[in-house]
């Protein structure tokens, strides 16, 4: 069990640029979640996948955000035309998807700063 | 999912037990109580969960009142590394469920 890996750990980008984050979940986990966290707040749900199917998207996920999980393995979260309000920690988590459904393993996150 | 209420912050002396309360007075019969913590600049970490009975693992104990309207997370011998934000989350374990975080309790363990 190597845990959930996220890449990069930090990203600084100029307003208007596109950014893409990657998440590698625990291999036997079929559920993958993306959350966003701003300073002083708890993580906010963005979207989740069961295998390769994206089952739910939050209203927080504007049209500029897109997430994929090809082949049900790693996932990418892309933000197009970044805005300063997108600055946050982006967290990925995975779970088995059966049994203890809410027992997630989180990655260390990608901190995005839009300047 | 039922709403939870936690104190904003708590302090604890190193080596003493840390008792973190959570109120969930609107909890329904099939909702679980989950606890996670988040150490600064890291992702949240699962601690423990329970439905009705008290639970214990290598990290902590979870005490759920008989009416299930509140619970307490107990760290028996707090260390400086237990300084973190602790989240109490109540939710059903159905296929469509996912974790909804509040603002949690900032626990500071002092030397």
PDB file of N, CA and C in Angstrom, chain A residues 42-77:
ATOM      1  N   UNK A  42     -13.031  23.484   5.947  1.00  0.00           N
ATOM      2  CA  UNK A  42     -12.906  22.052   5.716  1.00  0.00           C
ATOM      3  C   UNK A  42     -12.926  21.770   4.219  1.00  0.00           C
ATOM      4  N   UNK A  43     -12.469  20.600   3.813  1.00  0.00           N
ATOM      5  CA  UNK A  43     -12.498  20.244   2.392  1.00  0.00           C
ATOM      6  C   UNK A  43     -13.921  20.254   1.840  1.00  0.00           C
ATOM      7  N   UNK A  44     -14.052  20.737   0.592  1.00  0.00           N
ATOM      8  CA  UNK A  44     -15.355  20.770  -0.093  1.00  0.00           C
ATOM      9  C   UNK A  44     -15.335  19.758  -1.235  1.00  0.00           C
ATOM     10  N   UNK A  45     -16.391  18.970  -1.333  1.00  0.00           N
ATOM     11  CA  UNK A  45     -16.491  17.939  -2.361  1.00  0.00           C
ATOM     12  C   UNK A  45     -16.605  18.567  -3.746  1.00  0.00           C
ATOM     13  N   UNK A  46     -15.865  17.993  -4.700  1.00  0.00           N
ATOM     14  CA  UNK A  46     -15.961  18.442  -6.082  1.00  0.00           C
ATOM     15  C   UNK A  46     -16.614  17.391  -6.974  1.00  0.00           C
ATOM     16  N   UNK A  47     -16.069  16.160  -6.951  1.00  0.00           N
ATOM     17  CA  UNK A  47     -16.568  15.124  -7.836  1.00  0.00           C
ATOM     18  C   UNK A  47     -16.045  13.778  -7.384  1.00  0.00           C
ATOM     19  N   UNK A  48     -16.693  12.692  -7.849  1.00  0.00           N
ATOM     20  CA  UNK A  48     -16.136  11.375  -7.579  1.00  0.00           C
ATOM     21  C   UNK A  48     -16.413  10.406  -8.704  1.00  0.00           C
ATOM     22  N   UNK A  49     -15.554   9.392  -8.750  1.00  0.00           N
ATOM     23  CA  UNK A  49     -15.612   8.350  -9.771  1.00  0.00           C
ATOM     24  C   UNK A  49     -15.778   6.988  -9.107  1.00  0.00           C
ATOM     25  N   UNK A  50     -16.537   6.149  -9.745  1.00  0.00           N
ATOM     26  CA  UNK A  50     -16.558   4.718  -9.434  1.00  0.00           C
ATOM     27  C   UNK A  50     -15.950   4.068 -10.672  1.00  0.00           C
ATOM     28  N   UNK A  51     -14.775   3.502 -10.508  1.00  0.00           N
ATOM     29  CA  UNK A  51     -13.990   3.034 -11.659  1.00  0.00           C
ATOM     30  C   UNK A  51     -13.824   4.217 -12.625  1.00  0.00           C
ATOM     31  N   UNK A  52     -14.187   4.059 -13.893  1.00  0.00           N
ATOM     32  CA  UNK A  52     -13.976   5.163 -14.837  1.00  0.00           C
ATOM     33  C   UNK A  52     -15.190   6.082 -14.951  1.00  0.00           C
ATOM     34  N   UNK A  53     -16.291   5.736 -14.300  1.00  0.00           N
ATOM     35  CA  UNK A  53     -17.522   6.522 -14.417  1.00  0.00           C
ATOM     36  C   UNK A  53     -17.549   7.661 -13.395  1.00  0.00           C
ATOM     37  N   UNK A  54     -17.777   8.870 -13.896  1.00  0.00           N
ATOM     38  CA  UNK A  54     -17.925  10.029 -13.004  1.00  0.00           C
ATOM     39  C   UNK A  54     -19.376  10.062 -12.544  1.00  0.00           C
ATOM     40  N   UNK A  55     -19.624   9.801 -11.256  1.00  0.00           N
ATOM     41  CA  UNK A  55     -20.981   9.593 -10.761  1.00  0.00           C
ATOM     42  C   UNK A  55     -21.633  10.850 -10.207  1.00  0.00           C
ATOM     43  N   UNK A  56     -20.838  11.808  -9.746  1.00  0.00           N
ATOM     44  CA  UNK A  56     -21.431  13.005  -9.179  1.00  0.00           C
ATOM     45  C   UNK A  56     -20.478  14.167  -9.335  1.00  0.00           C
ATOM     46  N   UNK A  57     -21.036  15.325  -9.643  1.00  0.00           N
ATOM     47  CA  UNK A  57     -20.255  16.563  -9.709  1.00  0.00           C
ATOM     48  C   UNK A  57     -20.936  17.625  -8.864  1.00  0.00           C
ATOM     49  N   UNK A  58     -20.170  18.312  -8.050  1.00  0.00           N
ATOM     50  CA  UNK A  58     -20.704  19.382  -7.234  1.00  0.00           C
ATOM     51  C   UNK A  58     -21.007  20.603  -8.095  1.00  0.00           C
ATOM     52  N   UNK A  59     -21.900  21.435  -7.591  1.00  0.00           N
ATOM     53  CA  UNK A  59     -22.171  22.705  -8.283  1.00  0.00           C
ATOM     54  C   UNK A  59     -20.959  23.625  -8.224  1.00  0.00           C
ATOM     55  N   UNK A  60     -20.016  23.297  -7.303  1.00  0.00           N
ATOM     56  CA  UNK A  60     -18.777  24.074  -7.241  1.00  0.00           C
ATOM     57  C   UNK A  60     -17.944  23.880  -8.500  1.00  0.00           C
ATOM     58  N   UNK A  61     -18.173  22.766  -9.191  1.00  0.00           N
ATOM     59  CA  UNK A  61     -17.358  22.413 -10.357  1.00  0.00           C
ATOM     60  C   UNK A  61     -17.921  23.136 -11.571  1.00  0.00           C
ATOM     61  N   UNK A  62     -17.353  24.334 -11.830  1.00  0.00           N
ATOM     62  CA  UNK A  62     -17.847  25.115 -12.964  1.00  0.00           C
ATOM     63  C   UNK A  62     -17.406  24.468 -14.274  1.00  0.00           C
ATOM     64  N   UNK A  63     -17.848  25.074 -15.385  1.00  0.00           N
ATOM     65  CA  UNK A  63     -17.509  24.550 -16.706  1.00  0.00           C
ATOM     66  C   UNK A  63     -16.012  24.594 -16.973  1.00  0.00           C
ATOM     67  N   UNK A  64     -15.287  25.369 -16.201  1.00  0.00           N
ATOM     68  CA  UNK A  64     -13.832  25.459 -16.403  1.00  0.00           C
ATOM     69  C   UNK A  64     -13.098  24.248 -15.810  1.00  0.00           C
ATOM     70  N   UNK A  65     -13.804  23.488 -14.999  1.00  0.00           N
ATOM     71  CA  UNK A  65     -13.198  22.333 -14.342  1.00  0.00           C
ATOM     72  C   UNK A  65     -13.622  21.063 -15.079  1.00  0.00           C
ATOM     73  N   UNK A  66     -12.686  20.166 -15.285  1.00  0.00           N
ATOM     74  CA  UNK A  66     -13.035  18.862 -15.824  1.00  0.00           C
ATOM     75  C   UNK A  66     -12.152  17.810 -15.176  1.00  0.00           C
ATOM     76  N   UNK A  67     -12.745  16.674 -14.907  1.00  0.00           N
ATOM     77  CA  UNK A  67     -12.015  15.572 -14.287  1.00  0.00           C
ATOM     78  C   UNK A  67     -12.229  14.317 -15.118  1.00  0.00           C
ATOM     79  N   UNK A  68     -11.189  13.511 -15.179  1.00  0.00           N
ATOM     80  CA  UNK A  68     -11.260  12.251 -15.913  1.00  0.00           C
ATOM     81  C   UNK A  68     -10.596  11.160 -15.092  1.00  0.00           C
ATOM     82  N   UNK A  69     -11.008   9.946 -15.375  1.00  0.00           N
ATOM     83  CA  UNK A  69     -10.345   8.783 -14.781  1.00  0.00           C
ATOM     84  C   UNK A  69     -10.341   7.669 -15.833  1.00  0.00           C
ATOM     85  N   UNK A  70      -9.494   7.813 -16.823  1.00  0.00           N
ATOM     86  CA  UNK A  70      -9.465   6.806 -17.892  1.00  0.00           C
ATOM     87  C   UNK A  70      -9.047   5.453 -17.360  1.00  0.00           C
ATOM     88  N   UNK A  71      -9.750   4.414 -17.794  1.00  0.00           N
ATOM     89  CA  UNK A  71      -9.419   3.034 -17.416  1.00  0.00           C
ATOM     90  C   UNK A  71      -9.557   2.794 -15.914  1.00  0.00           C
ATOM     91  N   UNK A  72     -10.174   3.702 -15.204  1.00  0.00           N
ATOM     92  CA  UNK A  72     -10.423   3.486 -13.792  1.00  0.00           C
ATOM     93  C   UNK A  72      -9.186   3.446 -12.923  1.00  0.00           C
ATOM     94  N   UNK A  73      -8.098   4.032 -13.397  1.00  0.00           N
ATOM     95  CA  UNK A  73      -6.879   4.008 -12.586  1.00  0.00           C
ATOM     96  C   UNK A  73      -6.587   5.408 -12.064  1.00  0.00           C
ATOM     97  N   UNK A  74      -5.600   6.105 -12.599  1.00  0.00           N
ATOM     98  CA  UNK A  74      -5.286   7.454 -12.137  1.00  0.00           C
ATOM     99  C   UNK A  74      -6.370   8.425 -12.606  1.00  0.00           C
ATOM    100  N   UNK A  75      -6.378   9.598 -12.021  1.00  0.00           N
ATOM    101  CA  UNK A  75      -7.341  10.627 -12.402  1.00  0.00           C
ATOM    102  C   UNK A  75      -6.615  11.946 -12.626  1.00  0.00           C
ATOM    103  N   UNK A  76      -7.188  12.765 -13.483  1.00  0.00           N
ATOM    104  CA  UNK A  76      -6.675  14.118 -13.680  1.00  0.00           C
ATOM    105  C   UNK A  76      -7.791  15.123 -13.445  1.00  0.00           C
ATOM    106  N   UNK A  77      -7.420  16.261 -12.895  1.00  0.00           N
ATOM    107  CA  UNK A  77      -8.332  17.378 -12.708  1.00  0.00           C
ATOM    108  C   UNK A  77      -7.734  18.566 -13.444  1.00  0.00           C
TER     109      UNK A  77
END
